[in-house]
Phi, psi and omega in degrees: 000126182279128180291132179290131182292136178292134178259132180265146180291150180288326179235153181262131172265169179302317182294325176293320176298318178298316180297322182285326190251332187079001177263132187298321179222089184299340182260001183241205185302322181285347178269002174132350178280079189230156174283163188293338184262014177259136186238009191281350183274122178249119184266125173302137184241152167248119186214160172267124186292134176252173184301324182262009180295147180302326184293332174286317182298324180264009172081012182275338186206169175243157176304134182098343176293155174258119186249138176246117176295322184296325181266341181068035183199165171285137178257133181291131178285154355281144177269130181264129178228156170240116179290137182250317178213156177227160178202161177242142176222155170237136180224145174245127179248152179286338181172186182283165175291158005270359186268341184291145177229161179287128176272313172205161178215151177203151172249010182261111182294344178274353178302124184299337179294334181301321182263327192270329182290146176305150186287338184302122180059033171250132190227138165264131189237129171256128184235149175229138162274121186236149170267117184264146180062055179257124174070298187282327184261080186279353181282344178232153184284147178299136177218157177259131180224165170257133177240119183245130180237136183229209196305318181294338180241012186299320175302320179292320179299315180293321179297317179297317179298319179293321180300319180295323181286321183293336183295337179069028181211163181302143181299332186279012167247004184254132179255145180224147173263137179238131173233182176233156180207149177298139178294138177276348185253323186245138178287142175059031179234135174255137181238161182275153166246125185237126181226141176301141179231018177123181184233143177288130181241337183287132186299320183291329178286322179296318178297323179296307183294325178295317179297319179294317179298316180296326180297331181258007185304316179269314188294325180295325180292341180260348183291150175277114181246121178240138175227097186294157177305150177256162174303141179089350179257148174222000000 
């Protein structure tokens, strides 16, 4: 018996945004329009589990697994995602996990701290708001997560960013497969492997991803995105 393909709505309602993100109002204060000293917003993440990740400590995952906060589980590779929005950040941390904390953060490349602060535990981070489990992964429901890549994965992040630009079409019609692999440069660090897996062609799905991307156009740029140092990095 052939499983019937899940149909995505052409337009997003408020309740659908809540279901996808877990945020009560993705276009309002809880969706990222927050002051710098507020910490109550928790953004669901898609991440590659590292040796010191909480999911390893509590027995939910192993290093190298791909974990989705939105689904609360390890996702079997390859994980299919559609990028919706992207952003760049710079962060200074006091040290590695679990004790390191953010000293400062900025998304402004002209901020003097980007060039002037010592390099130790300072990171440039590329982040994407992605739609996870779109089209190919029918065993789990579509959810929106943030995927952040930093120094250990920066060559892959730049390559992914370039792939999206070279396609000559909006990023939210492009599908990618994500796997994990041990880093060749950093000890005890797992990095992503990202490959194109096709383009969305169904009109209703294109309208859906476009609507979702537009919903986050402003709020994602305002969200607090943190990516703590990984083992092997300094």
